[in-house]
Coordinates of C-alpha atoms in Angstrom, one line a residue:
M1 CA 5.1 16.2 119.6
A2 CA 4.2 17.1 116.0
T3 CA 4.8 20.6 114.8
G4 CA 1.6 22.8 115.3
S5 CA 0.0 20.2 117.7
I6 CA 0.1 21.1 121.4
T7 CA -1.9 18.7 123.4
S8 CA -2.2 21.1 126.4
L9 CA -3.5 23.9 124.1
G10 CA -6.8 25.3 125.4
L11 CA -6.7 23.6 128.8
G12 CA -6.3 27.0 130.5
S13 CA -9.0 28.8 128.6
E14 CA -11.2 25.7 128.2
L15 CA -12.0 26.9 124.6
G16 CA -10.8 23.8 122.8
L17 CA -8.2 25.7 120.8
Q18 CA -6.2 22.5 119.9
D19 CA -9.3 21.0 118.2
I20 CA -9.9 24.3 116.3
L21 CA -6.3 24.4 115.1
D22 CA -6.5 20.8 113.9
K23 CA -9.7 21.3 112.0
L24 CA -8.3 24.4 110.3
K25 CA -5.1 22.4 109.3
E26 CA -7.2 19.6 108.0
V27 CA -9.1 21.9 105.7
D28 CA -5.8 23.3 104.3
Q29 CA -4.3 19.9 104.0
G30 CA -7.1 18.9 101.7
Q31 CA -5.6 20.9 98.9
I32 CA -2.3 19.0 99.2
T33 CA -4.3 15.7 99.2
V34 CA -6.0 16.6 95.9
K35 CA -2.5 17.1 94.4
K36 CA -1.3 13.8 95.7
N37 CA -4.3 12.0 94.2
K38 CA -3.7 13.7 90.9
K39 CA -0.1 12.5 91.1
T40 CA -1.3 9.0 91.7
D41 CA -3.6 9.2 88.7
L42 CA -0.7 10.5 86.5
Q43 CA 1.6 7.7 87.8
N44 CA -1.0 5.1 86.9
Q45 CA -1.1 6.7 83.4
V46 CA 2.7 6.4 83.1
D47 CA 2.5 2.8 84.1
D48 CA -0.2 2.2 81.5
Y49 CA 1.8 4.0 78.8
N50 CA 4.7 1.7 79.7
G51 CA 2.4 -1.3 79.3
V52 CA 1.1 0.0 75.9
N53 CA 4.7 0.6 74.8
A54 CA 5.7 -3.0 75.8
K55 CA 2.9 -4.4 73.7
L56 CA 3.7 -2.3 70.8
F57 CA 7.4 -3.5 71.1
A58 CA 6.0 -7.1 71.1
M59 CA 4.1 -6.4 67.9
K60 CA 7.2 -4.8 66.4
A61 CA 9.1 -8.0 67.1
D62 CA 6.6 -9.9 65.0
A63 CA 6.7 -7.3 62.3
L64 CA 10.5 -7.4 62.2
N65 CA 10.5 -11.2 61.7
L66 CA 8.0 -10.7 58.8
S67 CA 10.4 -8.3 57.2
L68 CA 13.5 -10.5 57.2
Q69 CA 14.4 -12.6 54.2
S70 CA 15.7 -15.3 56.6
S71 CA 12.2 -15.9 57.9
F72 CA 11.0 -17.0 54.4
I73 CA 13.9 -19.3 53.5
E74 CA 13.3 -21.8 56.3
N75 CA 12.9 -25.4 55.1
S76 CA 11.5 -28.6 56.5
V77 CA 12.3 -32.1 55.4
S78 CA 10.2 -35.2 55.7
V79 CA 10.9 -38.8 55.0
S80 CA 8.2 -41.4 54.1
D81 CA 9.6 -44.0 56.4
E82 CA 11.5 -42.7 59.5
D83 CA 12.4 -46.3 60.5
I84 CA 14.7 -46.4 57.4
L85 CA 16.3 -42.9 57.8
T86 CA 16.0 -39.5 59.2
A87 CA 17.0 -36.2 57.6
T88 CA 17.5 -32.5 58.3
A89 CA 17.6 -29.6 55.9
N90 CA 19.4 -26.3 55.9
D91 CA 17.4 -23.1 55.1
G92 CA 17.3 -21.6 51.7
I93 CA 17.4 -24.8 49.5
K94 CA 15.0 -25.5 46.7
E95 CA 11.9 -27.7 47.2
A96 CA 12.5 -31.2 45.8
S97 CA 11.7 -34.9 46.4
F98 CA 14.2 -37.8 46.2
S99 CA 13.8 -41.6 46.0
L100 CA 16.3 -43.3 48.3
E101 CA 17.0 -46.9 49.0
V102 CA 19.5 -48.0 51.7
T103 CA 20.9 -51.4 50.7
Q104 CA 23.4 -51.7 53.5
K105 CA 24.3 -49.8 56.6
A106 CA 28.0 -49.0 57.3
Q107 CA 29.5 -51.5 59.7
R108 CA 32.4 -51.6 62.2
N109 CA 35.1 -54.1 61.2
S110 CA 35.5 -56.8 63.9
W111 CA 37.8 -59.7 64.7
Q112 CA 37.7 -62.6 67.2
T113 CA 40.1 -65.3 68.6
V114 CA 39.3 -68.9 69.1
G115 CA 37.5 -69.8 72.3
F116 CA 39.4 -70.1 75.6
A117 CA 38.4 -71.2 79.1
K118 CA 38.8 -68.1 81.1
P119 CA 39.8 -64.4 80.8
D120 CA 43.2 -65.0 82.3
S121 CA 44.0 -67.8 79.8
L122 CA 47.5 -67.6 78.3
I123 CA 48.1 -66.2 74.9
T124 CA 51.7 -67.5 74.8
A125 CA 52.8 -70.2 77.2
E126 CA 56.0 -69.8 79.2
P127 CA 58.7 -72.4 78.4
V128 CA 58.9 -75.5 80.4
T129 CA 62.6 -76.0 81.3
G130 CA 62.8 -78.1 84.4
I131 CA 65.5 -75.7 85.6
T132 CA 65.1 -74.9 89.3
D133 CA 68.5 -73.3 90.0
V134 CA 69.6 -70.2 88.2
D135 CA 73.3 -71.1 88.8
A136 CA 73.1 -74.6 87.5
A137 CA 74.9 -75.4 84.2
V138 CA 72.6 -75.7 81.3
T139 CA 75.0 -75.8 78.3
T140 CA 77.0 -79.0 77.6
V141 CA 78.9 -77.9 74.6
D142 CA 80.3 -74.7 73.1
E143 CA 77.6 -73.2 70.8
T144 CA 76.3 -70.0 69.3
M145 CA 72.9 -68.4 70.1
T146 CA 71.7 -66.3 67.2
I147 CA 69.2 -63.5 68.1
T148 CA 67.6 -61.3 65.4
Y149 CA 66.2 -57.8 66.2
G150 CA 64.4 -55.7 63.8
P151 CA 63.6 -54.6 61.2
L152 CA 65.5 -51.3 62.0
A153 CA 63.3 -48.2 61.8
P154 CA 63.5 -45.9 58.7
P155 CA 65.5 -44.3 57.2
A156 CA 67.7 -47.4 57.8
P157 CA 66.9 -50.4 55.6
A158 CA 64.1 -52.5 56.9
T159 CA 66.3 -55.6 57.6
P160 CA 66.8 -57.2 61.0
K161 CA 70.0 -57.0 63.1
T162 CA 71.7 -60.3 63.8
M163 CA 73.5 -60.9 67.1
D164 CA 75.6 -64.0 67.6
I165 CA 76.2 -64.8 71.3
N166 CA 79.0 -67.3 71.9
L167 CA 78.2 -69.8 74.7
T168 CA 80.6 -72.3 76.3
A169 CA 79.9 -75.6 78.0
G170 CA 78.8 -75.4 81.6
M171 CA 77.2 -71.9 81.5
S172 CA 74.2 -71.1 83.8
L173 CA 71.1 -69.1 82.9
T174 CA 72.6 -66.1 84.8
E175 CA 75.8 -66.3 82.8
I176 CA 74.0 -66.6 79.5
A177 CA 71.8 -63.6 80.4
E178 CA 74.9 -61.7 81.2
A179 CA 76.6 -62.7 77.9
V180 CA 73.6 -61.4 76.0
N181 CA 73.4 -58.1 77.9
T182 CA 77.2 -57.4 77.5
S183 CA 77.6 -58.5 73.9
S184 CA 79.0 -55.8 71.6
A185 CA 76.6 -57.1 68.9
N186 CA 73.6 -56.1 71.2
K187 CA 74.2 -52.4 70.7
D188 CA 72.9 -49.8 68.3
T189 CA 75.2 -47.3 66.6
D190 CA 75.2 -45.1 69.6
G191 CA 76.2 -47.9 71.9
N192 CA 72.8 -48.3 73.5
L193 CA 71.5 -51.8 74.6
L194 CA 68.9 -53.2 72.2
V195 CA 67.8 -56.5 73.8
T196 CA 67.5 -57.1 77.5
A197 CA 68.0 -60.7 78.8
S198 CA 66.5 -61.5 82.2
V199 CA 66.1 -64.7 84.2
V200 CA 62.5 -65.1 85.3
K201 CA 60.5 -67.9 86.8
N202 CA 57.4 -69.5 85.2
S203 CA 54.2 -70.6 87.1
D204 CA 55.8 -74.0 87.9
D205 CA 58.8 -72.3 89.6
E206 CA 61.1 -73.2 86.7
Y207 CA 63.6 -70.6 85.4
Y208 CA 64.1 -69.4 81.8
I209 CA 65.6 -66.4 80.0
R210 CA 63.2 -63.7 78.8
L211 CA 64.3 -61.5 75.8
S212 CA 62.6 -58.1 75.7
D213 CA 63.1 -54.9 73.8
K214 CA 65.1 -52.4 75.9
S215 CA 63.1 -49.4 74.4
G216 CA 59.7 -50.8 75.5
G217 CA 58.5 -52.9 72.6
T218 CA 56.3 -50.3 70.8
S219 CA 57.8 -50.2 67.4
A220 CA 58.8 -52.4 64.4
D221 CA 62.3 -52.6 65.9
S222 CA 60.9 -54.5 68.8
Q223 CA 60.6 -57.8 66.9
I224 CA 62.9 -60.3 68.6
T225 CA 63.4 -63.9 67.5
V226 CA 65.6 -66.7 68.8
A227 CA 65.5 -70.4 68.0
G228 CA 67.1 -73.7 69.1
F229 CA 67.2 -73.0 72.9
D230 CA 64.3 -74.3 74.9
Y231 CA 65.2 -72.2 78.0
V232 CA 65.1 -68.9 76.1
K233 CA 61.9 -67.2 74.9
A234 CA 61.4 -63.7 73.4
D235 CA 58.4 -61.3 73.8
K236 CA 55.7 -61.7 71.2
L237 CA 55.3 -58.4 69.1
I238 CA 52.0 -57.8 67.5
S239 CA 50.8 -54.9 65.3
I240 CA 47.4 -53.4 64.8
A241 CA 46.6 -50.9 62.1
Q242 CA 43.6 -49.4 60.2
S243 CA 43.3 -48.7 56.5
D244 CA 43.5 -44.9 57.1
T245 CA 46.5 -45.0 59.4
T246 CA 50.1 -45.0 58.2
T247 CA 51.8 -46.1 61.5
P248 CA 50.6 -49.3 63.2
M249 CA 50.3 -49.7 66.9
Y250 CA 52.9 -52.2 68.2
L251 CA 52.5 -54.2 71.4
S252 CA 54.9 -56.6 73.1
L253 CA 53.4 -59.5 75.0
A254 CA 55.6 -61.2 77.5
P255 CA 55.7 -65.0 77.7
G256 CA 52.8 -66.0 79.9
A257 CA 50.7 -62.9 78.9
T258 CA 46.9 -63.5 79.3
Y259 CA 44.1 -62.4 77.0
E260 CA 42.9 -60.0 79.8
Q261 CA 46.3 -58.4 79.9
A262 CA 46.4 -58.0 76.1
V263 CA 43.0 -56.3 76.2
N264 CA 44.1 -53.8 78.8
Q265 CA 47.3 -53.1 76.8
I266 CA 45.5 -52.4 73.6
N267 CA 42.8 -50.2 75.1
S268 CA 45.2 -48.1 77.1
A269 CA 47.9 -47.7 74.4
S270 CA 48.5 -44.0 73.6
D271 CA 48.9 -44.8 69.9
N272 CA 45.8 -46.9 69.6
P273 CA 44.6 -46.2 66.1
G274 CA 40.9 -46.4 66.9
V275 CA 40.1 -50.0 68.0
T276 CA 38.5 -51.5 71.1
A277 CA 39.5 -54.9 72.6
A278 CA 37.1 -56.9 74.8
I279 CA 36.6 -60.3 76.2
V280 CA 33.1 -61.7 75.6
N281 CA 31.3 -64.8 76.9
T282 CA 29.6 -66.5 74.0
G283 CA 27.9 -69.0 76.3
D284 CA 29.5 -72.1 74.7
A285 CA 29.8 -75.1 76.9
V286 CA 33.5 -75.4 76.2
D287 CA 35.9 -72.5 76.0
P288 CA 33.1 -69.9 76.1
Y289 CA 35.4 -66.8 76.1
R290 CA 36.7 -65.0 73.1
M291 CA 38.8 -61.9 72.7
T292 CA 37.4 -59.4 70.2
L293 CA 38.8 -56.4 68.4
T294 CA 36.3 -53.9 66.9
A295 CA 36.9 -50.6 65.0
D296 CA 35.6 -47.6 66.8
D297 CA 34.3 -46.1 63.5
T298 CA 32.4 -47.7 60.6
G299 CA 33.5 -48.0 57.0
E300 CA 36.4 -49.2 55.0
D301 CA 38.8 -46.5 56.2
S302 CA 38.6 -48.2 59.7
R303 CA 39.2 -51.7 58.5
I304 CA 41.6 -53.4 60.9
T305 CA 44.9 -55.1 59.9
I306 CA 46.5 -57.5 62.4
S307 CA 49.9 -59.2 62.3
D308 CA 51.4 -62.0 64.5
F309 CA 48.2 -62.5 66.4
D310 CA 45.8 -65.3 65.7
M311 CA 42.3 -63.8 65.1
D312 CA 39.6 -64.3 62.5
E313 CA 37.8 -61.5 60.8
V314 CA 34.0 -61.4 61.4
S315 CA 32.3 -58.3 60.0
G316 CA 33.9 -57.5 56.7
A317 CA 35.3 -61.0 56.3
G318 CA 36.2 -62.1 52.8
G319 CA 36.5 -58.5 51.7
A320 CA 32.8 -57.7 52.2
S321 CA 32.3 -53.9 52.1
L322 CA 32.1 -52.1 55.5
N323 CA 30.7 -48.9 53.9
S324 CA 27.0 -47.9 53.8
T325 CA 25.6 -48.4 50.3
F326 CA 22.5 -46.7 48.9
T327 CA 20.9 -45.4 45.7
L328 CA 19.5 -41.9 45.3
N329 CA 17.2 -41.5 42.3
G330 CA 18.8 -44.7 40.9
I331 CA 22.5 -43.6 41.4
L332 CA 24.6 -45.9 43.6
Y333 CA 26.6 -44.3 46.4
Q334 CA 28.7 -45.5 49.3
R335 CA 29.9 -43.7 52.4
Q336 CA 32.1 -44.5 55.4
T337 CA 29.3 -43.7 57.9
N338 CA 25.6 -44.0 58.5
D339 CA 25.2 -40.6 60.1
G340 CA 25.8 -37.0 59.0
I341 CA 25.9 -37.8 55.3
S342 CA 25.6 -34.2 53.9
D343 CA 27.4 -34.4 50.5
V344 CA 24.7 -36.2 48.5
I345 CA 21.7 -34.0 48.6
P346 CA 22.8 -30.3 48.8
G347 CA 21.7 -28.8 52.1
V348 CA 20.3 -32.1 53.5
T349 CA 21.8 -34.3 56.1
L350 CA 20.9 -38.0 56.1
N351 CA 21.1 -40.5 58.9
F352 CA 20.5 -44.2 58.1
K353 CA 18.8 -46.5 60.6
K354 CA 18.2 -49.7 58.6
A355 CA 18.0 -51.0 55.0
G356 CA 14.9 -50.2 53.1
E357 CA 13.2 -47.7 50.7
S358 CA 12.0 -44.2 51.5
T359 CA 11.2 -40.8 50.0
V360 CA 12.9 -37.6 51.1
T361 CA 10.9 -34.4 50.5
V362 CA 12.2 -30.9 51.1
K363 CA 9.6 -28.1 51.4
K364 CA 9.5 -24.5 52.5
D365 CA 8.7 -24.2 56.2
M366 CA 6.3 -21.3 56.7
S367 CA 5.3 -22.3 60.3
N368 CA 7.2 -19.4 61.9
V369 CA 5.8 -16.9 59.3
R370 CA 2.3 -18.1 60.1
E371 CA 3.0 -17.9 63.8
N372 CA 4.2 -14.3 63.4
I373 CA 1.1 -13.2 61.5
V374 CA -1.3 -14.8 64.0
S375 CA 0.7 -13.4 66.9
L376 CA 0.6 -9.9 65.4
V377 CA -3.2 -9.9 65.2
E378 CA -3.6 -11.4 68.7
K379 CA -1.3 -8.8 70.2
F380 CA -3.2 -6.0 68.4
N381 CA -6.5 -7.2 70.0
D382 CA -4.9 -7.5 73.4
L383 CA -3.7 -3.9 73.2
L384 CA -7.1 -2.7 71.8
S385 CA -8.8 -4.4 74.8
D386 CA -6.5 -2.4 77.2
L387 CA -7.3 0.9 75.5
T388 CA -11.1 0.4 75.5
V389 CA -11.9 -1.3 78.8
S390 CA -11.7 0.6 82.1
K391 CA -9.0 -0.5 84.4
K392 CA -9.5 -0.7 88.1
Y393 CA -7.1 0.9 90.6
S394 CA -7.6 0.3 94.3
E395 CA -7.5 3.4 96.4
K396 CA -8.2 3.0 100.1
D397 CA -10.2 5.9 101.5
S398 CA -10.9 6.6 105.1
D399 CA -13.7 4.0 105.2
S400 CA -11.5 1.4 103.5
E401 CA -13.8 1.3 100.4
E402 CA -12.5 0.7 96.9
S403 CA -13.1 3.1 94.1
E404 CA -12.6 2.7 90.4
K405 CA -10.6 5.0 88.2
N406 CA -10.2 4.9 84.4
S407 CA -6.5 5.5 83.4
L408 CA -6.1 5.5 79.6
A409 CA -9.4 4.0 78.3
G410 CA -11.3 6.5 76.2
S411 CA -8.5 9.1 76.0
I412 CA -8.3 10.9 72.7
S413 CA -4.6 10.0 72.2
M414 CA -5.3 6.3 72.7
K415 CA -8.2 6.5 70.4
R416 CA -5.9 7.9 67.8
L417 CA -3.3 5.2 68.5
S418 CA -6.0 2.5 67.9
S419 CA -7.1 4.2 64.7
D420 CA -3.4 4.4 63.5
L421 CA -2.9 0.7 64.3
K422 CA -5.9 -0.4 62.4
S423 CA -4.9 1.8 59.5
L424 CA -1.4 0.3 59.6
L425 CA -2.6 -3.3 59.6
G426 CA -4.9 -2.6 56.8
T427 CA -2.1 -1.2 54.5
S428 CA -2.4 -2.4 50.9
I429 CA 0.6 -2.6 48.5
D430 CA 1.1 -3.4 44.8
T431 CA 2.2 -7.0 44.2
D432 CA 2.3 -9.4 41.3
S433 CA 0.0 -11.9 43.1
D434 CA -3.5 -12.1 44.4
Y435 CA -2.3 -10.9 47.8
S436 CA -1.9 -7.2 48.4
S437 CA -2.9 -6.8 52.1
L438 CA -3.7 -8.8 55.2
F439 CA -7.3 -8.8 54.2
D440 CA -6.5 -11.1 51.3
I441 CA -5.1 -13.7 53.5
G442 CA -7.8 -13.8 56.2
L443 CA -7.8 -10.5 58.2
E444 CA -11.3 -9.2 59.1
I445 CA -12.4 -6.1 61.0
N446 CA -15.3 -6.7 63.4
R447 CA -18.1 -4.3 64.3
D448 CA -16.7 -3.7 67.8
G449 CA -13.4 -2.5 66.3
T450 CA -11.4 -5.6 66.9
I451 CA -9.8 -7.6 64.2
T452 CA -9.9 -11.4 63.6
L453 CA -7.9 -13.7 61.4
D454 CA -9.5 -16.5 59.4
E455 CA -6.6 -19.0 60.0
K456 CA -8.1 -21.5 57.4
K457 CA -7.9 -18.9 54.8
L458 CA -4.3 -18.0 55.9
D459 CA -3.3 -21.7 55.7
T460 CA -4.7 -22.0 52.3
A461 CA -2.9 -19.0 51.1
I462 CA 0.4 -20.2 52.6
D463 CA 0.1 -23.8 51.2
S464 CA -1.1 -22.7 47.7
D465 CA 1.5 -20.0 47.1
P466 CA 4.3 -19.5 49.7
E467 CA 6.3 -17.3 47.3
A468 CA 3.4 -14.9 47.0
I469 CA 3.2 -14.7 50.8
A470 CA 6.9 -13.9 50.9
S471 CA 6.4 -11.2 48.2
L472 CA 3.6 -9.6 50.3
F473 CA 5.9 -9.1 53.3
L474 CA 9.4 -8.7 51.9
M475 CA 11.0 -5.8 50.2
D476 CA 11.3 -6.0 46.4
L477 CA 15.1 -6.1 46.0
D478 CA 14.8 -5.0 42.3
T479 CA 12.6 -2.0 42.9
G480 CA 13.2 -1.2 46.6
A481 CA 9.5 -1.2 47.2
K482 CA 8.7 -2.1 50.9
G483 CA 6.7 -5.1 51.8
L484 CA 4.2 -5.2 54.6
G485 CA 6.9 -6.4 57.0
D486 CA 9.0 -3.3 56.6
I487 CA 5.8 -1.1 56.6
F488 CA 4.5 -2.6 59.8
N489 CA 8.0 -2.5 61.4
D490 CA 8.6 1.1 60.5
G491 CA 5.1 2.2 61.6
L492 CA 5.4 0.5 65.0
L493 CA 9.0 1.9 65.3
D494 CA 7.5 5.4 65.1
M495 CA 4.8 4.6 67.6
V496 CA 7.3 3.4 70.2
S497 CA 9.7 6.2 69.7
S498 CA 10.0 9.1 72.1
H499 CA 8.2 11.4 69.7
G500 CA 5.3 8.9 69.1
I501 CA 1.8 9.2 70.6
V502 CA 2.7 7.1 73.7
G503 CA 6.1 8.7 74.2
T504 CA 4.7 12.2 74.0
E505 CA 1.8 11.5 76.4
K506 CA 4.0 9.7 78.8
S507 CA 6.6 12.5 78.8
A508 CA 3.8 15.0 79.4
A509 CA 2.5 13.0 82.4
E510 CA 6.0 12.7 83.8
T511 CA 6.5 16.4 83.5
R512 CA 3.3 17.1 85.3
I513 CA 4.3 14.6 88.1
K514 CA 7.6 16.5 88.6
R515 CA 5.7 19.8 88.8
L516 CA 3.2 18.3 91.3
D517 CA 6.1 16.9 93.4
T518 CA 7.6 20.4 93.7
D519 CA 4.2 21.9 94.4
I520 CA 3.3 19.3 97.1
L521 CA 6.7 19.9 98.8
T522 CA 6.3 23.7 98.7
S523 CA 2.7 23.6 99.9
T524 CA 3.5 21.2 102.7
Q525 CA 6.5 23.3 103.9
R526 CA 4.3 26.5 103.7
L527 CA 1.5 24.8 105.6
E528 CA 3.8 23.4 108.4
K529 CA 5.3 26.9 108.8
K530 CA 1.8 28.5 108.9
Y531 CA 0.5 26.2 111.6
E532 CA 3.7 26.5 113.6
T533 CA 3.0 30.3 113.8
M534 CA -0.7 29.7 114.5
A535 CA 0.1 27.2 117.3
K536 CA 2.3 29.8 119.0
E537 CA -0.4 32.5 118.7
F538 CA -3.1 30.2 120.0
A539 CA -0.8 29.3 123.0
R540 CA -0.5 33.0 123.9
L541 CA -4.3 33.5 123.5
D542 CA -4.8 30.5 125.8
S543 CA -2.5 31.9 128.4
Y544 CA -4.1 35.3 128.2
I545 CA -7.6 34.0 128.6
S546 CA -6.4 31.7 131.4
S547 CA -5.0 34.8 133.2
I548 CA -8.2 36.8 132.8
S549 CA -10.2 33.8 134.0
A550 CA -8.0 33.6 137.1
Q551 CA -8.5 37.3 137.9
K552 CA -12.3 36.9 137.4
N553 CA -12.3 33.9 139.8
A554 CA -10.3 35.9 142.4
L555 CA -12.6 38.9 142.2
T556 CA -15.7 36.7 142.5
S557 CA -14.2 35.0 145.5
M558 CA -13.6 38.4 147.2
I559 CA -17.1 39.5 146.5
D560 CA -18.6 36.3 147.9
S561 CA -16.5 36.6 151.0
F562 CA -17.6 40.2 151.5
N563 CA -21.3 39.4 151.2
K564 CA -20.9 36.5 153.6
D565 CA -19.3 38.8 156.2
N566 CA -22.2 41.2 156.0

C-alpha cells in the first residue's frame, strides 16, 4: 500500500475521504511535475549544446588541416601511358615533367637442359658392372686406384688431395670398399674420414662401389674423381652461384639421380643463392621435358653461373643485359629491377610494365585542401540549420499526444554564435596575391543567412595559383602573420572551449539541472511526509464520524422501537 493512500479510508464515514486526499496530493504533485518538465527541457538543451560542440569540433578539424604546411605540399604524379609504366610521388617535391622511354624491362636469368623423356629420367647413369655377388673377386692383378678429393677449402691451397689405394688380385667389392674406408690417405689432418665407399646395387641388380663425401657433399671439398675402374663411380658435384654472391651453392648428385631429385635438392637447399629449379613440359613429341633454372630476381646481379651441369643459357644468353634500360630526358640509365626505381627522379618511384615512351608529370595535389574548404562551408550550413530550425521533442502527455518544444533555436546565445561564425569565416587578411579572404575564392552569403561556395570559382583559383591559395591559409614564416587556417582554427578553439558561448551555456544548464534535482528530491520527500500525516488525520476523522454515526443509528433504533410499542 502506497504511503498516504489507505483504500479503506472513508468507508466508515461514507465521506469519500480517500478521494479527497488523492486530489489534494495531485494538486501539490503538479508543482513537482513542472520542475521535472523544466529539467527535461534543460537536458534537451545540454544534448543540443553537445551536438553543437561536436559540429564545431568537426569544423575545427577542417580548419586545422588548412593551417598545416603538410596539407599544401602534397603531390600527384601522372603518366601519359600507364601501359608503359606507373609512378608515385612523395610530398614536397617541385612540379616538373619528364620524358621517359623504356627500351628494355629487366629480366630474370634462366637456363635449361636438353629434353628428356620423363621427370624421373636419370642425370647420371649408374655403372653397368655385371657383378651380382658382392663377395666375388673383381680384380685379376695387383693395381693402384687413385682417388682425388678437393680442392681443400681455404685457407689451405686450392689443390686436390690424392689418395692411392693399393689393390691386390682377387679382391671383392666389399674388400675394395673396406680398403678405401680404412686407408690412411683417406683422412684429413684431424684423422677424420674424407671419402666414404659403399657397395650399392643399380636398377639391374648389379653391384658397384659408390664414392661419396663423408661431410655431405655441400662444399668445394666434395669434388671426388676416380678413373679406370668400371665398377667404381663417384657422386657428381655441381655448383650454382649468382653474380652478387661470393659463395656458390654445392650439391652432390648420387649415381642414378633423376632430374626430379635434383630439382628438389636445389629448391630445398638452405644455401640456395636465389634460384628456382623446375621441370617443364614443352609439348615436344620427343623428349618433351626440360629442367629449368631461373633467378628469383631480375638484373645482372642475379645472373646465374653453373659448373659441372649441362645446361644452356636462355634469357641473358650471349651476354645480353638482364637489366632494365631506359632514357630519361635523353640520358641512358639501367637498373637491376623494373619496380621501385626511386633514385632517378628525386621523390618519384617508377615501375616499368613494358617497353615504350611516356611522359611523367609531377604536380601539386590540392584535392585534400579543396575538400577541407568545401567541408568547412558545408558543416557551417549544417550547424546554422540546427540553430535556426525548431527541433521536435516527443513528450507523452496523459492523452498520448505529442507536443513540440524548441530547444536552442532562436536563443540569444546561439544567434551570437551564428554571428561569430559568419564573422570568422569572412575574415580578410593581407596577402601578396589576389586572394585575401574566402570571398575571393568563391564564398557567398545568402539572404537567409546561409553561405554557399562557388566551387567552379574555387577550382579556378586552385588551378591558376596554388601557391597563392597556400599563402592565404598558411602562416607567413617570415613575418609570423597568421593565415586563415590558423585564424579559423584558433577562433573555433575558443568556441569549443569551456569558457566559450556553448561551454558557458551548457555549464549553466547543467548547474540548473543539479539544483532542480535537489529541489525535486526535497519537494518529493516533503510531500510524502505531509500526506503521511494527513492520511493519519483523515483516518482518525473517519473513525470519529463512524462512531458518531453508529451512536445516531442506535438512538434512532431505540426511538423507533419506543414508538412502535406505544
